Amino acid sequence: MLPYNHSSIRMKSSLAIFSSLLLLFNAAAHERHPFFDAHTPHDLTQQSTATELSIAPATDIRITATSEMPQAAPLLLTAWRGERCSAQLAIRADGKANQLTVNCPPLSNGNSSIPVSASLLLYTKAHGVPTADIISRDTSCNNPNGVMRGVWLQIDVPQNAAPGLYTGLLSISAEGCEAVQQEITLEVEAANLPKPKDWKIHLDLWQHPQSLARWHDVEPWSDEHFALLRPLMKRLADAGQKCITCTLLDEAWNAQTYDWFPSMVRWVRGKDGQMRYDYTSLDAWIHFMHDEVGIREQISCYTMIPWHLSVRFFDEATGKYASVKAVPGTREYDELWAPFLRDFHAHMQQKGWAEKTCIAIDERPDAYVRAAMKLIDENAPSFRVASAVDKPSALTREVYNISPVITHAGTALGELLRERKAAGKITTFYVCLHPQKPNTFTHSVPAEAEWLGLFAAANHLDGFLRWAYNSWNRNPFETTDFVHWPSGDCFLVYPGNRSSVRFERLRDGIEAFEKINLLRSRADSSPRAAEIIADMDRQLLEIFSVERSKGSSHTQDVKQAQRLISETMRALSEQPALISL
């Protein structure tokens, strides 16, 4: 593995490398990793040429190639200054539409303007169904007969935008068709959302750097690898990410991903029988994520309790790799892990990272966790433990960062949550392949992803965890399926730093989380402000409950929460003694 020279010279050279690599990989991408997208027709029969186009807002539907066209209507959006405002539109032609093109000039209030990004959605397959999830950089395509095409709008409202109404027209054109337009109205409210680096949410989406290295055919931990990682990880940081995903051993999750998930620490048993540890790759990754990308709150190290309970190492005596299995609570386990913890703790202290380091554990039995925690306390006192659990147990009070699955999150609320907050501990929740809804699968209703952040805010949780940001399958542009799991379970973004409808709606929910907590910070300003916030909290708790999560009202719930946030902000603004947000 190649060492990483963390220097300003290297950073500058990496930017140049990334620019040239992007051109190279984009040129080769369609050959090596073909897109499925529905503009490649499967039926080679004659298609009629389009003469008419139609367009309509479609923010809350999951677009497939044969979706019904929604009704035409004005598009009305609301945002704070500093917020990213997104929307989905649907377009359809009455035949094959050549050079179908979308264009959206900036929105204007008559005195100033706000830029708008408008691009086409590309199709991939979810359980065999062509589904529009990939947010492309394309503004035109040749669209086959009868295929609905999605358009993604993104409006990053400037922090200094004047409050008020901004309007504009998005236009769609194609050869032989009269252009059609969509009216857009954006209301910018008199409140400010801080920059993502100042967001409070504890977001933990697990990263998989080797997946990107495989996709782009680059050497792991090389200059080229880091140059390609940078924009994808900056996208994650700009969503409020707090944790760096690190691996202490090979395949902590027992090969549950398409790509190898190797250790960032090289374990070597010398000819003298003593184990030593090479942290070169781990240091390169942490330096990159912490210092360059800006994710600095928690270093999550997986794990002392792998699913296979084994550690792979290089044996200098034989010149081969070998493995040792050790069950927590046994003498063999203590003899394997205690020396590592002492060495690793000293290394992280020397790097200045020890206080941020968590030994991370994923759904392991309490007896195993207790044995690991005992060793950590004895040998690495600065380290803490982070654990995703199926449901809370007696250990919940002791673990620094706990994350139960949403269906059992209710058992971590109330007095227990207040106790944990008072002790400075972190409590989040997660979804994975379970539950079926709400979730972030490719086929999920879009509002479900946004619902998750609102659930965290409504229940005063610290944030959200999901196991995979970019554990790509063989080719996510063809399908988001992988083995028997729900489609899209393994990743939220696509190669080439392409976002998705799912990820952007999740980010919308994170922004709502921040807005709700900013409003709560005003509660102590006056008795009337306290009443306003208490009423908001009461309504949010009624909407975003564990029981309600199992239903089908996620779209309605999100819309209701959006209205409630705006109403609360306006009610607080009417109080002259209160400081504006």
XYZ file of C-alpha atoms in Angstrom:
581
model
C 0.000 0.000 0.000
C 1.307 3.423 -0.938
C 2.177 5.986 1.755
C 0.300 9.291 1.761
C 2.423 12.436 1.902
C 0.064 14.965 3.489
C 1.374 18.242 2.108
C 0.084 21.345 0.390
C 2.144 20.517 -2.721
C 0.435 17.163 -2.958
C -2.994 18.718 -2.480
C -2.380 21.089 -5.411
C -1.092 18.295 -7.615
C -4.119 16.164 -6.651
C -6.467 18.855 -7.969
C -4.698 18.799 -11.322
C -4.733 15.006 -11.320
C -8.461 14.970 -10.571
C -9.241 17.283 -13.500
C -7.358 15.104 -15.970
C -8.691 11.896 -14.443
C -12.267 13.109 -14.713
C -11.901 13.640 -18.459
C -10.228 10.266 -18.869
C -12.726 8.315 -16.772
C -15.776 10.025 -18.303
C -14.500 9.064 -21.755
C -13.992 5.437 -20.723
C -16.970 5.123 -18.408
C -19.545 4.031 -20.977
C -17.265 1.276 -22.279
C -16.199 -0.109 -18.916
C -19.372 0.649 -16.954
C -22.332 1.038 -19.335
C -25.378 3.038 -18.271
C -28.727 1.288 -18.423
C -30.707 4.531 -18.752
C -34.113 4.246 -20.397
C -33.060 6.407 -23.330
C -31.544 3.161 -24.679
C -34.696 1.560 -26.128
C -35.271 -2.149 -25.654
C -37.999 -2.274 -28.285
C -36.484 -1.710 -31.724
C -39.861 -1.240 -33.450
C -40.493 2.043 -35.224
C -41.113 4.985 -32.907
C -43.110 8.036 -33.909
C -41.457 11.450 -33.583
C -42.793 13.698 -30.832
C -44.895 16.734 -31.656
C -45.998 17.722 -28.142
C -44.336 18.008 -24.731
C -45.829 18.166 -21.245
C -44.315 19.049 -17.851
C -45.520 18.925 -14.238
C -44.133 18.974 -10.670
C -43.438 15.442 -9.405
C -41.520 15.998 -6.181
C -43.214 13.226 -4.245
C -43.459 10.408 -6.763
C -40.861 7.781 -7.602
C -40.505 8.129 -11.362
C -40.316 4.966 -13.453
C -40.269 4.748 -17.233
C -44.022 4.070 -17.378
C -45.220 6.258 -14.485
C -48.470 8.135 -14.962
C -47.954 11.789 -15.776
C -48.908 14.002 -12.807
C -51.186 16.992 -13.272
C -49.693 20.295 -14.376
C -49.459 22.893 -11.606
C -47.257 25.802 -10.489
C -44.180 24.806 -8.523
C -44.144 26.561 -5.136
C -41.027 26.272 -2.971
C -40.010 27.702 0.401
C -36.508 27.960 1.844
C -34.377 29.716 4.442
C -31.304 31.649 3.442
C -28.401 29.186 3.255
C -30.699 26.242 2.527
C -30.589 23.933 -0.473
C -34.026 23.701 -2.021
C -34.707 20.759 -4.352
C -37.601 19.644 -6.519
C -38.400 16.976 -9.087
C -40.330 17.556 -12.307
C -41.718 15.060 -14.809
C -41.710 15.558 -18.565
C -43.209 13.425 -21.293
C -43.450 13.600 -25.055
C -46.078 12.020 -27.293
C -43.372 10.226 -29.235
C -39.620 9.908 -29.561
C -38.131 13.248 -28.471
C -34.780 14.023 -30.060
C -32.587 16.554 -28.276
C -34.973 16.834 -25.349
C -33.428 19.784 -23.500
C -34.046 21.479 -20.152
C -33.052 25.054 -19.354
C -33.703 27.180 -16.267
C -32.378 30.752 -15.948
C -31.927 32.248 -12.449
C -34.977 33.113 -10.365
C -35.496 36.836 -9.839
C -37.230 39.146 -7.390
C -36.814 42.132 -9.707
C -33.655 43.382 -7.996
C -31.507 40.302 -7.505
C -31.404 36.704 -8.679
C -30.724 33.194 -7.404
C -29.133 30.614 -9.748
C -30.912 27.337 -10.431
C -29.342 24.028 -11.454
C -31.605 21.891 -13.661
C -30.495 18.483 -14.960
C -32.019 15.255 -16.200
C -32.514 12.167 -14.075
C -31.038 8.949 -15.421
C -32.562 5.527 -15.023
C -31.126 2.520 -13.318
C -32.987 -0.649 -12.368
C -34.488 -1.413 -8.962
C -35.633 -5.040 -8.727
C -35.819 -5.037 -12.511
C -37.879 -1.844 -12.801
C -36.321 1.152 -14.624
C -36.278 3.842 -11.921
C -35.126 7.471 -12.183
C -32.700 7.975 -9.310
C -29.372 9.187 -10.730
C -28.985 12.959 -10.799
C -26.930 13.527 -13.925
C -25.058 16.574 -15.180
C -26.886 16.279 -18.496
C -29.354 18.865 -19.740
C -30.374 17.044 -22.923
C -30.949 13.529 -24.248
C -32.773 11.603 -26.957
C -35.830 10.280 -25.160
C -37.625 7.144 -26.426
C -41.316 6.957 -27.161
C -43.546 6.989 -24.088
C -40.765 7.205 -21.486
C -41.260 9.690 -18.670
C -38.154 11.755 -17.989
C -37.364 13.289 -14.630
C -35.789 16.708 -14.130
C -33.987 17.610 -10.912
C -33.912 21.210 -9.698
C -31.391 22.365 -7.123
C -31.407 25.870 -5.686
C -28.682 26.796 -3.203
C -30.097 29.928 -1.581
C -27.299 32.400 -0.724
C -26.843 33.335 2.930
C -27.310 36.997 1.981
C -30.395 36.563 -0.220
C -33.098 39.150 0.406
C -36.274 37.587 1.843
C -39.285 37.554 -0.448
C -40.611 35.936 -3.616
C -38.386 34.901 -6.510
C -39.935 33.691 -9.745
C -38.762 32.122 -12.993
C -39.565 29.774 -15.845
C -38.017 26.412 -16.597
C -38.320 25.498 -20.279
C -38.327 22.125 -22.035
C -37.725 21.801 -25.761
C -37.216 19.058 -28.352
C -36.853 18.797 -32.108
C -40.194 19.356 -33.858
C -41.973 20.393 -30.628
C -43.098 23.722 -29.283
C -41.254 24.505 -26.046
C -43.208 24.252 -22.799
C -42.538 26.121 -19.561
C -42.930 25.468 -15.862
C -43.587 28.360 -13.510
C -41.394 28.344 -10.389
C -41.954 30.477 -7.305
C -39.493 30.423 -4.433
C -40.247 32.158 -1.145
C -37.079 32.967 0.759
C -37.903 33.278 4.439
C -36.208 35.715 6.840
C -34.170 33.056 8.640
C -30.659 31.703 8.150
C -29.435 28.118 8.039
C -25.740 27.859 9.010
C -23.190 26.284 6.709
C -23.011 22.458 6.868
C -19.749 22.507 8.838
C -21.711 24.096 11.701
C -24.670 21.724 11.624
C -25.341 19.827 14.846
C -26.738 16.563 13.490
C -24.622 13.474 14.186
C -24.725 11.952 10.715
C -22.937 8.630 10.240
C -23.028 7.212 6.708
C -20.321 4.569 6.344
C -17.735 5.155 3.633
C -16.073 2.508 1.451
C -12.943 3.921 -0.234
C -11.976 0.609 -1.859
C -15.232 0.557 -3.801
C -14.252 3.772 -5.550
C -10.723 2.462 -6.206
C -12.158 -0.624 -7.930
C -14.624 1.380 -10.002
C -11.956 3.737 -11.328
C -9.198 1.113 -11.537
C -6.761 3.058 -9.380
C -4.329 1.929 -6.701
C -5.846 2.267 -3.204
C -4.357 5.186 -1.258
C -2.576 6.579 -4.324
C -2.695 10.242 -5.369
C -5.251 9.279 -8.010
C -7.424 7.535 -5.434
C -7.535 10.532 -3.100
C -8.176 12.934 -5.979
C -11.233 10.902 -6.980
C -12.418 10.476 -3.390
C -12.287 14.200 -2.630
C -15.497 15.436 -4.363
C -17.515 12.416 -3.245
C -16.459 12.839 0.377
C -16.955 16.619 0.250
C -20.538 15.914 -0.804
C -20.869 13.802 2.330
C -19.305 16.472 4.551
C -21.696 19.037 3.067
C -24.601 16.905 4.290
C -23.439 17.178 7.913
C -21.357 13.980 8.210
C -19.516 13.640 11.532
C -17.786 10.225 11.366
C -14.827 8.756 9.492
C -15.287 5.036 8.784
C -12.055 3.103 9.448
C -11.250 -0.611 9.490
C -8.909 -2.300 11.961
C -9.096 -5.720 10.300
C -10.163 -7.406 7.086
C -13.845 -7.808 6.292
C -15.343 -6.784 9.624
C -18.794 -7.573 8.183
C -17.772 -10.949 6.749
C -17.817 -9.989 3.041
C -21.284 -8.458 2.830
C -20.302 -6.038 0.032
C -19.377 -6.483 -3.624
C -15.940 -4.967 -3.023
C -13.302 -6.144 -0.587
C -13.376 -4.204 2.704
C -9.744 -4.621 3.820
C -8.057 -3.510 6.992
C -6.472 -0.059 7.095
C -4.061 -1.499 9.656
C -1.536 -4.101 8.522
C -1.046 -6.782 11.168
C 2.372 -8.490 10.980
C 3.603 -11.291 13.230
C 7.381 -11.173 13.284
C 9.706 -14.148 13.363
C 9.999 -13.541 17.111
C 6.270 -14.229 17.466
C 5.440 -10.628 18.374
C 2.674 -8.774 16.547
C 3.345 -5.318 15.152
C 1.036 -2.896 13.404
C 1.459 -0.658 10.353
C -0.887 2.364 10.400
C 0.267 3.930 7.104
C -3.020 3.518 5.221
C -5.138 4.372 8.252
C -3.179 7.585 8.832
C -3.481 8.588 5.169
C -7.259 8.079 5.220
C -7.813 9.933 8.493
C -5.563 12.835 7.493
C -7.459 13.123 4.219
C -10.947 12.972 5.734
C -10.119 15.027 8.844
C -7.835 17.725 7.458
C -8.861 18.049 3.804
C -12.510 17.015 3.701
C -13.335 18.456 7.125
C -15.068 15.520 8.872
C -13.634 15.868 12.352
C -15.956 14.774 15.146
C -15.563 10.995 15.374
C -13.168 8.345 14.069
C -15.143 5.091 13.976
C -12.830 2.057 13.984
C -14.384 -1.268 12.964
C -13.937 -3.393 14.968
C -12.857 -5.537 17.899
C -15.827 -7.849 17.373
C -15.997 -8.767 13.682
C -18.791 -11.037 12.565
C -16.256 -13.802 11.866
C -14.334 -13.104 15.134
C -11.024 -13.462 13.242
C -7.993 -11.300 12.564
C -5.917 -11.819 9.424
C -2.183 -11.104 9.643
C 1.022 -11.592 7.693
C 3.301 -14.195 9.257
C 6.958 -13.422 8.561
C 8.011 -16.911 9.621
C 6.066 -18.554 6.794
C 5.870 -15.626 4.367
C 2.115 -16.165 4.117
C -1.090 -14.683 5.469
C -2.796 -16.482 8.316
C -5.690 -15.768 10.661
C -6.492 -16.273 14.296
C -9.959 -16.581 15.777
C -10.604 -15.181 19.232
C -13.935 -15.066 21.084
C -14.497 -12.054 23.365
C -14.149 -12.946 27.043
C -11.505 -15.612 26.472
C -7.787 -15.545 27.278
C -6.986 -15.772 23.551
C -9.066 -12.669 22.891
C -7.338 -10.653 25.611
C -3.891 -11.752 24.440
C -4.709 -10.745 20.855
C -6.375 -7.402 21.490
C -4.744 -5.930 24.617
C -1.322 -5.383 22.939
C -3.001 -3.913 19.886
C -5.076 -1.502 21.980
C -2.018 -0.266 23.873
C -0.092 0.293 20.653
C -3.031 1.831 18.790
C -3.886 4.111 21.708
C -0.311 5.407 21.874
C -0.324 5.988 18.121
C -3.631 7.885 18.148
C -2.460 9.971 21.105
C 0.677 10.891 19.185
C -1.468 11.926 16.202
C -3.832 13.946 18.407
C -6.832 11.781 17.535
C -7.282 9.611 20.632
C -10.155 11.622 22.124
C -12.103 11.330 18.851
C -11.561 7.601 18.434
C -14.393 5.143 18.951
C -14.069 1.398 18.731
C -17.150 0.768 16.640
C -19.323 -2.318 17.010
C -22.165 -3.480 14.797
C -24.995 -5.563 16.262
C -22.953 -7.820 18.526
C -24.141 -9.699 21.659
C -23.944 -7.808 24.969
C -21.538 -10.352 26.463
C -19.074 -9.747 23.640
C -19.452 -5.975 23.934
C -18.822 -6.039 27.687
C -15.638 -8.049 27.208
C -14.392 -5.589 24.579
C -15.299 -2.565 26.722
C -13.354 -3.995 29.653
C -10.230 -4.349 27.516
C -10.649 -0.844 26.115
C -10.976 0.671 29.585
C -7.838 -1.148 30.730
C -5.628 -0.535 27.704
C -6.952 2.502 25.800
C -8.663 4.783 28.327
C -9.128 7.689 25.881
C -11.140 5.565 23.460
C -14.914 5.277 23.582
C -17.377 2.790 22.134
C -19.946 3.344 19.384
C -22.473 0.615 18.740
C -25.362 0.002 16.381
C -27.822 -2.351 18.063
C -30.982 -4.131 17.042
C -32.603 -2.840 20.206
C -31.360 -1.167 23.396
C -30.429 -3.280 26.413
C -28.870 -2.788 29.833
C -25.679 -1.729 28.052
C -27.394 1.281 26.482
C -26.638 3.516 29.456
C -22.923 2.692 29.305
C -22.077 2.966 25.608
C -20.957 6.437 24.504
C -22.630 6.358 21.071
C -25.628 4.071 20.691
C -27.829 3.644 17.622
C -30.864 1.330 17.728
C -32.824 0.409 14.606
C -35.827 2.729 14.140
C -38.386 0.056 15.044
C -36.832 -0.152 18.546
C -35.809 3.497 18.853
C -38.714 4.204 21.191
C -36.966 2.278 23.967
C -34.083 4.787 23.874
C -36.318 7.827 24.319
C -37.780 9.567 27.353
C -35.874 9.513 30.633
C -33.099 7.310 29.244
C -32.416 9.774 26.427
C -32.387 12.708 28.851
C -29.947 10.820 31.080
C -27.657 10.110 28.153
C -27.732 13.722 26.963
C -26.864 14.952 30.449
C -23.845 12.612 30.415
C -22.673 13.966 27.042
C -23.464 10.737 25.192
C -24.749 10.425 21.639
C -28.001 8.672 20.751
C -29.037 8.183 17.127
C -31.070 5.602 15.202
C -30.548 3.663 12.005
C -32.234 1.908 9.121
C -30.650 -0.770 6.924
C -32.374 -3.533 4.957
C -34.976 -3.259 7.707
C -37.589 -1.804 7.929
C -39.155 -1.815 4.491
C -40.330 1.747 5.186
C -39.360 4.412 5.897
C -36.082 3.849 4.106
C -33.748 5.057 1.380
C -34.087 2.221 -1.127
C -34.137 3.053 -4.824
C -37.801 2.119 -4.959
C -38.748 3.951 -1.729
C -41.214 6.820 -1.858
C -38.916 9.903 -2.000
C -40.393 11.512 1.123
C -39.340 8.520 3.249
C -35.697 9.640 3.149
C -36.643 13.143 4.320
C -38.904 11.654 7.010
C -35.868 10.121 8.730
C -34.263 13.445 9.662
C -37.591 14.766 10.878
C -38.049 11.680 13.065
C -34.670 12.338 14.690
C -35.521 15.996 15.324
C -39.037 15.348 16.609
C -37.768 12.805 19.137
C -34.723 14.872 20.245
C -32.306 12.245 18.966
C -28.806 13.386 18.003
C -28.842 12.089 14.467
C -28.965 9.194 12.051
C -26.810 6.239 10.965
C -26.886 4.184 7.789
C -24.458 1.453 6.921
C -23.501 2.369 3.379
C -22.753 5.620 1.572
C -20.906 4.149 -1.424
C -20.561 0.357 -1.244
C -21.309 -0.007 -4.947
C -22.328 -3.222 -6.651
C -20.716 -4.336 -9.923
C -22.359 -1.514 -11.872
C -24.920 0.731 -10.123
C -25.700 2.437 -13.445
C -27.261 -0.831 -14.636
C -28.993 -1.843 -11.405
C -28.998 -0.962 -7.713
C -29.741 -4.577 -6.778
C -27.214 -6.602 -4.797
C -27.744 -10.201 -3.706
C -31.059 -10.591 -1.867
C -31.184 -7.149 -0.241
C -33.626 -4.355 -1.052
C -32.454 -2.420 -4.090
C -30.174 0.487 -3.215
C -29.450 -0.713 0.315
C -25.684 -0.630 -0.319
C -25.231 2.963 -1.513
C -26.820 6.408 -1.659
C -24.645 8.030 -4.334
C -23.260 6.958 -7.689
C -19.776 6.811 -9.229
C -18.403 10.003 -10.702
C -19.710 11.992 -7.714
C -23.298 11.766 -8.937
C -25.950 12.307 -6.312
C -29.348 10.622 -6.152
C -32.945 11.536 -5.465
C -32.635 9.465 -2.283
C -29.541 11.239 -0.993
C -30.866 14.719 -1.721
C -34.168 13.993 0.029
C -32.226 12.613 3.000
C -30.243 15.862 3.007
C -33.522 17.826 2.959
C -34.496 16.018 6.150
C -31.134 16.881 7.690
C -31.724 20.556 6.912
C -35.150 20.260 8.555
C -33.437 18.735 11.617
C -31.189 21.790 11.837
C -34.078 24.221 11.363
C -36.142 22.600 14.117
C -33.269 22.749 16.576
C -32.499 26.357 15.665
C -36.122 27.218 16.385
C -35.890 25.376 19.714
C -32.893 27.510 20.653
C -35.286 30.467 20.781
C -37.523 28.897 23.451
C -35.791 30.688 26.346
C -36.218 34.117 24.748
C -39.635 34.740 26.302
C -42.615 32.883 27.799
C -44.481 33.326 24.502
C -41.564 31.851 22.550
C -41.551 28.857 24.911
C -45.258 28.330 24.198
C -44.708 28.484 20.444
C -41.889 25.935 20.577
C -43.810 23.647 22.936
C -46.700 23.610 20.467
C -44.332 22.791 17.608
C -42.763 19.963 19.611
C -46.143 18.532 20.536
C -47.250 18.410 16.908
C -43.960 16.931 15.709
C -44.158 14.121 18.275
C -47.674 13.277 17.115
C -46.496 12.976 13.510
C -43.072 11.357 13.829
C -43.560 8.319 16.044
C -42.226 4.794 15.745
C -45.749 3.499 15.261
C -46.543 6.013 12.515
C -43.255 5.189 10.741
C -44.741 1.817 9.785
C -47.613 3.369 7.815
C -47.841 5.029 4.419
C -48.257 8.682 5.376
C -44.619 9.751 4.971
C -45.293 12.200 2.124
C -48.173 13.805 4.007
C -46.097 13.896 7.218
C -43.195 15.682 5.533
C -45.474 18.308 3.994
C -47.121 18.876 7.362
C -43.741 19.302 9.036
C -42.601 21.770 6.383
C -45.686 23.901 7.020
C -45.199 23.619 10.777
C -41.572 24.797 10.575
C -42.595 27.828 8.496
C -45.506 28.661 10.798
C -43.285 28.398 13.878
C -40.616 30.600 12.319
C -43.195 33.260 11.451
C -44.805 33.111 14.881
C -41.421 33.662 16.523
C -40.626 36.503 14.125
C -43.716 38.329 15.333
C -42.201 38.531 18.809
C -40.294 41.867 18.814
C -38.053 40.893 21.720
C -36.632 37.884 19.866
C -33.406 37.905 17.920
C -33.839 36.917 14.268
C -32.480 33.560 13.184
